[in-house]
PDB file of C-alpha atoms in Angstrom:
ATOM      1  CA  ALA A   1     -24.821 -53.581  -6.833  1.00  0.00           C
ATOM      2  CA  GLN A   2     -26.529 -55.747  -9.417  1.00  0.00           C
ATOM      3  CA  ARG A   3     -28.109 -59.024  -8.507  1.00  0.00           C
ATOM      4  CA  VAL A   4     -30.217 -61.671 -10.249  1.00  0.00           C
ATOM      5  CA  THR A   5     -32.391 -64.109  -8.358  1.00  0.00           C
ATOM      6  CA  GLN A   6     -33.888 -67.286  -9.740  1.00  0.00           C
ATOM      7  CA  PRO A   7     -35.908 -68.688  -6.842  1.00  0.00           C
ATOM      8  CA  GLU A   8     -36.374 -72.192  -8.244  1.00  0.00           C
ATOM      9  CA  LYS A   9     -33.303 -74.396  -8.656  1.00  0.00           C
ATOM     10  CA  LEU A  10     -35.436 -77.237 -10.001  1.00  0.00           C
ATOM     11  CA  LEU A  11     -38.688 -77.137 -11.955  1.00  0.00           C
ATOM     12  CA  SER A  12     -40.524 -80.150 -13.273  1.00  0.00           C
ATOM     13  CA  VAL A  13     -43.578 -80.070 -15.539  1.00  0.00           C
ATOM     14  CA  PHE A  14     -45.372 -82.448 -17.851  1.00  0.00           C
ATOM     15  CA  LYS A  15     -45.260 -82.174 -21.615  1.00  0.00           C
ATOM     16  CA  GLY A  16     -47.926 -79.803 -22.877  1.00  0.00           C
ATOM     17  CA  ALA A  17     -48.226 -77.943 -19.590  1.00  0.00           C
ATOM     18  CA  PRO A  18     -47.419 -74.237 -19.284  1.00  0.00           C
ATOM     19  CA  VAL A  19     -44.092 -73.350 -17.752  1.00  0.00           C
ATOM     20  CA  GLU A  20     -42.810 -70.199 -16.108  1.00  0.00           C
ATOM     21  CA  LEU A  21     -39.246 -69.739 -14.929  1.00  0.00           C
ATOM     22  CA  LYS A  22     -38.951 -66.842 -12.533  1.00  0.00           C
ATOM     23  CA  CYS A  23     -36.276 -64.189 -12.572  1.00  0.00           C
ATOM     24  CA  ASN A  24     -36.047 -61.107 -10.399  1.00  0.00           C
ATOM     25  CA  TYR A  25     -33.297 -58.547 -10.539  1.00  0.00           C
ATOM     26  CA  SER A  26     -31.880 -55.720  -8.531  1.00  0.00           C
ATOM     27  CA  TYR A  27     -30.307 -52.800 -10.365  1.00  0.00           C
ATOM     28  CA  SER A  28     -30.599 -49.069  -9.919  1.00  0.00           C
ATOM     29  CA  GLY A  29     -30.553 -48.129 -13.598  1.00  0.00           C
ATOM     30  CA  SER A  30     -32.040 -49.570 -16.788  1.00  0.00           C
ATOM     31  CA  PRO A  31     -30.387 -52.910 -17.386  1.00  0.00           C
ATOM     32  CA  GLU A  32     -30.541 -55.274 -20.298  1.00  0.00           C
ATOM     33  CA  LEU A  33     -31.921 -58.683 -19.425  1.00  0.00           C
ATOM     34  CA  PHE A  34     -31.187 -61.976 -21.094  1.00  0.00           C
ATOM     35  CA  TRP A  35     -32.133 -65.612 -20.829  1.00  0.00           C
ATOM     36  CA  TYR A  36     -29.422 -68.153 -21.580  1.00  0.00           C
ATOM     37  CA  VAL A  37     -29.996 -71.888 -21.929  1.00  0.00           C
ATOM     38  CA  GLN A  38     -27.646 -74.844 -21.626  1.00  0.00           C
ATOM     39  CA  TYR A  39     -28.894 -78.140 -23.008  1.00  0.00           C
ATOM     40  CA  SER A  40     -27.254 -81.356 -21.879  1.00  0.00           C
ATOM     41  CA  ARG A  41     -23.659 -81.570 -23.140  1.00  0.00           C
ATOM     42  CA  GLN A  42     -23.980 -78.323 -25.101  1.00  0.00           C
ATOM     43  CA  ARG A  43     -22.610 -74.863 -24.598  1.00  0.00           C
ATOM     44  CA  LEU A  44     -24.392 -71.984 -22.966  1.00  0.00           C
ATOM     45  CA  GLN A  45     -26.360 -70.133 -25.618  1.00  0.00           C
ATOM     46  CA  LEU A  46     -28.490 -67.033 -25.792  1.00  0.00           C
ATOM     47  CA  LEU A  47     -32.210 -67.752 -25.816  1.00  0.00           C
ATOM     48  CA  LEU A  48     -33.839 -64.349 -25.456  1.00  0.00           C
ATOM     49  CA  ARG A  49     -32.979 -60.725 -24.873  1.00  0.00           C
ATOM     50  CA  HIS A  50     -35.550 -58.307 -23.547  1.00  0.00           C
ATOM     51  CA  ILE A  51     -34.678 -55.588 -26.013  1.00  0.00           C
ATOM     52  CA  SER A  52     -35.831 -57.666 -28.988  1.00  0.00           C
ATOM     53  CA  ARG A  53     -39.211 -58.657 -27.538  1.00  0.00           C
ATOM     54  CA  GLU A  54     -39.150 -61.797 -29.668  1.00  0.00           C
ATOM     55  CA  SER A  55     -40.373 -65.337 -29.199  1.00  0.00           C
ATOM     56  CA  ILE A  56     -37.765 -68.084 -29.545  1.00  0.00           C
ATOM     57  CA  LYS A  57     -38.730 -71.764 -29.506  1.00  0.00           C
ATOM     58  CA  GLY A  58     -42.116 -70.682 -28.170  1.00  0.00           C
ATOM     59  CA  PHE A  59     -40.586 -68.882 -25.181  1.00  0.00           C
ATOM     60  CA  THR A  60     -41.312 -65.273 -24.330  1.00  0.00           C
ATOM     61  CA  ALA A  61     -40.131 -63.015 -21.552  1.00  0.00           C
ATOM     62  CA  ASP A  62     -41.412 -59.592 -20.614  1.00  0.00           C
ATOM     63  CA  LEU A  63     -39.450 -57.088 -18.625  1.00  0.00           C
ATOM     64  CA  ASN A  64     -41.552 -55.724 -15.768  1.00  0.00           C
ATOM     65  CA  LYS A  65     -39.713 -52.757 -14.371  1.00  0.00           C
ATOM     66  CA  GLY A  66     -42.256 -52.205 -11.608  1.00  0.00           C
ATOM     67  CA  GLU A  67     -41.744 -55.701 -10.249  1.00  0.00           C
ATOM     68  CA  THR A  68     -38.113 -55.886 -11.432  1.00  0.00           C
ATOM     69  CA  SER A  69     -38.845 -59.227 -13.033  1.00  0.00           C
ATOM     70  CA  PHE A  70     -38.064 -60.946 -16.319  1.00  0.00           C
ATOM     71  CA  HIS A  71     -39.915 -64.242 -16.119  1.00  0.00           C
ATOM     72  CA  LEU A  72     -39.581 -66.761 -18.950  1.00  0.00           C
ATOM     73  CA  LYS A  73     -42.796 -68.369 -20.161  1.00  0.00           C
ATOM     74  CA  LYS A  74     -43.938 -71.008 -22.583  1.00  0.00           C
ATOM     75  CA  PRO A  75     -47.575 -72.053 -22.943  1.00  0.00           C
ATOM     76  CA  PHE A  76     -46.924 -75.690 -23.891  1.00  0.00           C
ATOM     77  CA  ALA A  77     -43.687 -77.259 -22.696  1.00  0.00           C
ATOM     78  CA  GLN A  78     -41.918 -79.870 -24.837  1.00  0.00           C
ATOM     79  CA  GLU A  79     -39.521 -82.597 -23.727  1.00  0.00           C
ATOM     80  CA  GLU A  80     -36.713 -80.957 -25.697  1.00  0.00           C
ATOM     81  CA  ASP A  81     -37.068 -77.879 -23.500  1.00  0.00           C
ATOM     82  CA  SER A  82     -35.427 -79.783 -20.655  1.00  0.00           C
ATOM     83  CA  ALA A  83     -32.265 -77.823 -19.875  1.00  0.00           C
ATOM     84  CA  MET A  84     -30.625 -75.417 -17.454  1.00  0.00           C
ATOM     85  CA  TYR A  85     -31.893 -71.872 -17.825  1.00  0.00           C
ATOM     86  CA  TYR A  86     -30.012 -68.809 -16.638  1.00  0.00           C
ATOM     87  CA  CYS A  87     -31.329 -65.296 -16.310  1.00  0.00           C
ATOM     88  CA  ALA A  88     -28.640 -62.634 -16.760  1.00  0.00           C
ATOM     89  CA  LEU A  89     -28.356 -58.878 -16.447  1.00  0.00           C
ATOM     90  CA  MET A  90     -26.045 -56.415 -18.145  1.00  0.00           C
ATOM     91  CA  GLY A  91     -25.757 -53.017 -16.490  1.00  0.00           C
ATOM     92  CA  THR A  92     -25.224 -49.707 -18.177  1.00  0.00           C
ATOM     93  CA  SER A  93     -21.740 -49.025 -16.849  1.00  0.00           C
ATOM     94  CA  GLY A  94     -19.986 -52.117 -18.119  1.00  0.00           C
ATOM     95  CA  SER A  95     -20.391 -55.177 -20.231  1.00  0.00           C
ATOM     96  CA  ARG A  96     -20.182 -57.914 -17.636  1.00  0.00           C
ATOM     97  CA  LEU A  97     -23.139 -60.223 -17.213  1.00  0.00           C
ATOM     98  CA  THR A  98     -24.517 -60.993 -13.785  1.00  0.00           C
ATOM     99  CA  PHE A  99     -26.159 -64.397 -13.726  1.00  0.00           C
ATOM    100  CA  GLY A 100     -28.728 -66.003 -11.514  1.00  0.00           C
ATOM    101  CA  GLU A 101     -28.027 -69.447 -10.101  1.00  0.00           C
ATOM    102  CA  GLY A 102     -30.035 -71.112 -12.817  1.00  0.00           C
ATOM    103  CA  THR A 103     -33.177 -73.235 -12.964  1.00  0.00           C
ATOM    104  CA  GLN A 104     -33.001 -76.840 -14.113  1.00  0.00           C
ATOM    105  CA  LEU A 105     -36.167 -77.485 -16.095  1.00  0.00           C
ATOM    106  CA  THR A 106     -37.321 -81.038 -16.646  1.00  0.00           C
ATOM    107  CA  VAL A 107     -40.232 -81.715 -18.955  1.00  0.00           C
ATOM    108  CA  ASN A 108     -41.654 -85.160 -18.349  1.00  0.00           C
ATOM    109  CA  PRO A 109     -43.449 -87.176 -21.045  1.00  0.00           C
TER     110      PRO A 109
ATOM    111  CA  GLU B   1     -17.911 -69.263 -38.657  1.00  0.00           C
ATOM    112  CA  ALA B   2     -16.056 -71.152 -35.956  1.00  0.00           C
ATOM    113  CA  GLY B   3     -17.396 -70.613 -32.477  1.00  0.00           C
ATOM    114  CA  VAL B   4     -15.553 -69.898 -29.260  1.00  0.00           C
ATOM    115  CA  THR B   5     -13.165 -72.766 -28.570  1.00  0.00           C
ATOM    116  CA  GLN B   6     -11.793 -73.753 -25.198  1.00  0.00           C
ATOM    117  CA  PHE B   7      -8.995 -76.180 -24.324  1.00  0.00           C
ATOM    118  CA  PRO B   8      -8.916 -78.522 -22.557  1.00  0.00           C
ATOM    119  CA  SER B   9     -12.482 -79.616 -22.035  1.00  0.00           C
ATOM    120  CA  HIS B  10     -11.550 -81.320 -18.775  1.00  0.00           C
ATOM    121  CA  SER B  11      -8.561 -81.067 -16.464  1.00  0.00           C
ATOM    122  CA  VAL B  12      -7.845 -82.920 -13.249  1.00  0.00           C
ATOM    123  CA  ILE B  13      -4.865 -81.679 -11.271  1.00  0.00           C
ATOM    124  CA  GLU B  14      -3.521 -81.987  -7.773  1.00  0.00           C
ATOM    125  CA  LYS B  15      -3.625 -79.186  -5.285  1.00  0.00           C
ATOM    126  CA  GLY B  16      -0.549 -77.015  -5.666  1.00  0.00           C
ATOM    127  CA  GLN B  17      -0.074 -77.719  -9.358  1.00  0.00           C
ATOM    128  CA  THR B  18      -0.415 -75.236 -12.185  1.00  0.00           C
ATOM    129  CA  VAL B  19      -3.059 -75.339 -14.894  1.00  0.00           C
ATOM    130  CA  THR B  20      -3.451 -73.180 -17.982  1.00  0.00           C
ATOM    131  CA  LEU B  21      -6.777 -72.847 -19.743  1.00  0.00           C
ATOM    132  CA  ARG B  22      -6.997 -71.515 -23.258  1.00  0.00           C
ATOM    133  CA  CYS B  23      -9.749 -69.720 -25.119  1.00  0.00           C
ATOM    134  CA  ASP B  24      -9.925 -68.913 -28.822  1.00  0.00           C
ATOM    135  CA  PRO B  25     -12.655 -66.333 -29.440  1.00  0.00           C
ATOM    136  CA  ILE B  26     -14.585 -65.855 -32.642  1.00  0.00           C
ATOM    137  CA  SER B  27     -12.323 -64.203 -35.177  1.00  0.00           C
ATOM    138  CA  GLY B  28     -12.758 -60.445 -35.139  1.00  0.00           C
ATOM    139  CA  HIS B  29     -14.300 -60.300 -31.687  1.00  0.00           C
ATOM    140  CA  ASP B  30     -12.394 -57.700 -29.724  1.00  0.00           C
ATOM    141  CA  ASN B  31     -14.166 -58.461 -26.456  1.00  0.00           C
ATOM    142  CA  LEU B  32     -13.257 -61.603 -24.557  1.00  0.00           C
ATOM    143  CA  TYR B  33     -14.624 -62.606 -21.180  1.00  0.00           C
ATOM    144  CA  TRP B  34     -13.848 -65.265 -18.603  1.00  0.00           C
ATOM    145  CA  TYR B  35     -16.481 -66.571 -16.241  1.00  0.00           C
ATOM    146  CA  ARG B  36     -16.609 -69.528 -13.898  1.00  0.00           C
ATOM    147  CA  ARG B  37     -19.220 -71.597 -12.139  1.00  0.00           C
ATOM    148  CA  VAL B  38     -18.237 -73.179  -8.899  1.00  0.00           C
ATOM    149  CA  MET B  39     -20.371 -76.186  -7.938  1.00  0.00           C
ATOM    150  CA  GLY B  40     -23.792 -75.129  -6.724  1.00  0.00           C
ATOM    151  CA  LYS B  41     -23.162 -71.464  -7.321  1.00  0.00           C
ATOM    152  CA  GLU B  42     -24.011 -68.980 -10.030  1.00  0.00           C
ATOM    153  CA  ILE B  43     -21.839 -68.217 -13.038  1.00  0.00           C
ATOM    154  CA  LYS B  44     -19.534 -65.397 -11.983  1.00  0.00           C
ATOM    155  CA  PHE B  45     -17.587 -62.878 -14.014  1.00  0.00           C
ATOM    156  CA  LEU B  46     -13.812 -63.038 -13.788  1.00  0.00           C
ATOM    157  CA  LEU B  47     -12.481 -60.531 -16.287  1.00  0.00           C
ATOM    158  CA  HIS B  48     -12.939 -58.756 -19.600  1.00  0.00           C
ATOM    159  CA  PHE B  49     -10.393 -58.078 -22.332  1.00  0.00           C
ATOM    160  CA  VAL B  50     -10.759 -55.537 -25.079  1.00  0.00           C
ATOM    161  CA  LYS B  51      -8.227 -56.684 -27.621  1.00  0.00           C
ATOM    162  CA  GLU B  52      -5.093 -57.294 -25.559  1.00  0.00           C
ATOM    163  CA  SER B  53      -5.984 -54.933 -22.709  1.00  0.00           C
ATOM    164  CA  LYS B  54      -7.712 -55.851 -19.476  1.00  0.00           C
ATOM    165  CA  GLN B  55     -10.817 -53.700 -19.372  1.00  0.00           C
ATOM    166  CA  ASP B  56     -12.165 -55.070 -16.111  1.00  0.00           C
ATOM    167  CA  GLU B  57     -10.493 -57.658 -13.908  1.00  0.00           C
ATOM    168  CA  SER B  58     -12.481 -56.976 -10.776  1.00  0.00           C
ATOM    169  CA  GLY B  59     -13.866 -60.492 -10.687  1.00  0.00           C
ATOM    170  CA  MET B  60     -10.508 -62.258 -10.413  1.00  0.00           C
ATOM    171  CA  PRO B  61     -10.597 -64.027  -7.045  1.00  0.00           C
ATOM    172  CA  ASN B  62      -6.959 -63.616  -6.049  1.00  0.00           C
ATOM    173  CA  ASN B  63      -3.409 -63.325  -7.367  1.00  0.00           C
ATOM    174  CA  ARG B  64      -3.170 -67.047  -8.064  1.00  0.00           C
ATOM    175  CA  PHE B  65      -5.126 -66.330 -11.232  1.00  0.00           C
ATOM    176  CA  LEU B  66      -3.366 -64.741 -14.189  1.00  0.00           C
ATOM    177  CA  ALA B  67      -5.052 -63.992 -17.497  1.00  0.00           C
ATOM    178  CA  GLU B  68      -3.363 -62.918 -20.683  1.00  0.00           C
ATOM    179  CA  ARG B  69      -4.449 -62.211 -24.217  1.00  0.00           C
ATOM    180  CA  THR B  70      -1.473 -62.205 -26.507  1.00  0.00           C
ATOM    181  CA  GLY B  71      -1.853 -59.928 -29.516  1.00  0.00           C
ATOM    182  CA  GLY B  72      -5.544 -59.596 -28.882  1.00  0.00           C
ATOM    183  CA  THR B  73      -6.265 -63.069 -30.211  1.00  0.00           C
ATOM    184  CA  TYR B  74      -6.507 -66.111 -27.943  1.00  0.00           C
ATOM    185  CA  SER B  75      -6.459 -65.840 -24.178  1.00  0.00           C
ATOM    186  CA  THR B  76      -5.030 -67.987 -21.421  1.00  0.00           C
ATOM    187  CA  LEU B  77      -6.056 -68.245 -17.810  1.00  0.00           C
ATOM    188  CA  LYS B  78      -3.419 -69.678 -15.512  1.00  0.00           C
ATOM    189  CA  VAL B  79      -4.074 -70.876 -11.992  1.00  0.00           C
ATOM    190  CA  GLN B  80      -0.906 -71.216  -9.930  1.00  0.00           C
ATOM    191  CA  PRO B  81      -0.916 -72.867  -7.462  1.00  0.00           C
ATOM    192  CA  ALA B  82      -4.332 -74.460  -7.742  1.00  0.00           C
ATOM    193  CA  GLU B  83      -6.453 -74.912  -4.628  1.00  0.00           C
ATOM    194  CA  LEU B  84      -9.431 -77.193  -4.027  1.00  0.00           C
ATOM    195  CA  GLU B  85     -11.878 -74.281  -4.173  1.00  0.00           C
ATOM    196  CA  ASP B  86     -10.776 -73.493  -7.724  1.00  0.00           C
ATOM    197  CA  SER B  87     -12.692 -76.525  -8.989  1.00  0.00           C
ATOM    198  CA  GLY B  88     -15.513 -75.607 -11.310  1.00  0.00           C
ATOM    199  CA  VAL B  89     -16.359 -74.887 -14.921  1.00  0.00           C
ATOM    200  CA  TYR B  90     -14.505 -72.035 -16.570  1.00  0.00           C
ATOM    201  CA  PHE B  91     -16.309 -70.378 -19.450  1.00  0.00           C
ATOM    202  CA  CYS B  92     -14.949 -68.086 -22.073  1.00  0.00           C
ATOM    203  CA  ALA B  93     -17.146 -65.826 -24.183  1.00  0.00           C
ATOM    204  CA  SER B  94     -16.603 -63.262 -26.876  1.00  0.00           C
ATOM    205  CA  SER B  95     -18.509 -60.453 -28.509  1.00  0.00           C
ATOM    206  CA  GLN B  96     -17.861 -58.004 -31.275  1.00  0.00           C
ATOM    207  CA  ASP B  97     -19.271 -54.977 -29.526  1.00  0.00           C
ATOM    208  CA  TRP B  98     -18.881 -53.719 -25.992  1.00  0.00           C
ATOM    209  CA  GLN B  99     -22.199 -53.854 -24.171  1.00  0.00           C
ATOM    210  CA  SER B 100     -23.557 -56.057 -26.881  1.00  0.00           C
ATOM    211  CA  SER B 101     -27.315 -56.308 -26.822  1.00  0.00           C
ATOM    212  CA  TYR B 102     -26.898 -59.560 -28.648  1.00  0.00           C
ATOM    213  CA  GLY B 103     -25.196 -61.048 -25.639  1.00  0.00           C
ATOM    214  CA  TYR B 104     -22.108 -63.121 -25.966  1.00  0.00           C
ATOM    215  CA  THR B 105     -21.114 -66.340 -27.673  1.00  0.00           C
ATOM    216  CA  PHE B 106     -19.869 -68.805 -25.107  1.00  0.00           C
ATOM    217  CA  GLY B 107     -17.421 -71.649 -25.405  1.00  0.00           C
ATOM    218  CA  SER B 108     -18.162 -75.125 -24.132  1.00  0.00           C
ATOM    219  CA  GLY B 109     -16.209 -74.522 -20.959  1.00  0.00           C
ATOM    220  CA  THR B 110     -13.312 -76.224 -19.222  1.00  0.00           C
ATOM    221  CA  ARG B 111     -14.209 -78.399 -16.272  1.00  0.00           C
ATOM    222  CA  LEU B 112     -11.387 -78.074 -13.739  1.00  0.00           C
ATOM    223  CA  THR B 113     -11.138 -80.509 -10.872  1.00  0.00           C
ATOM    224  CA  VAL B 114      -8.506 -79.929  -8.204  1.00  0.00           C
ATOM    225  CA  VAL B 115      -7.901 -82.960  -5.979  1.00  0.00           C
TER     226      VAL B 115
END
């Protein structure tokens, strides 16, 4: 069975501080990992995918297969980063996404 | 290009009534997915269409839920009769490729409230 765990439902930081949103997964094969973000009153949108190893809006995420983690990081948080962040996994045998429960990030001025 | 469109954006119905949600995927996207988020819970997969065929409907909670995709274009999700626990946000998503590494494009969701 595939499972995604985001241990923090709420995370609050100050502007300019580093932020890390944790994601751990459980899957027996080699999954694809994604981060999705939902800003207030907007649709869920793709932020990052592990396969591209890119930085979007200053965010990066590294897949650590040993720790089965895919934490999302940003060195200097901005107020506009306040949103709900979801970690998601796609297995190799299908195309469904398995989501974590999400982390609501608030960046305070 | 137009994104994934969902109708209605909100729906409030009484327990026992019927509600039909609609999703228009991005033109040319063969893959269409339904997900839902019940209050306080994670977003959960409901089913996956490839064109007009149901590829995977293992996430459908029970037989009160019926999904169709006429002609491989738009899709509808009918809940009949609705129960209180069906309240939540129903998301539709589409992708061009199966197992897309680019992820999906999601619609804005339909917020269903059953009272």
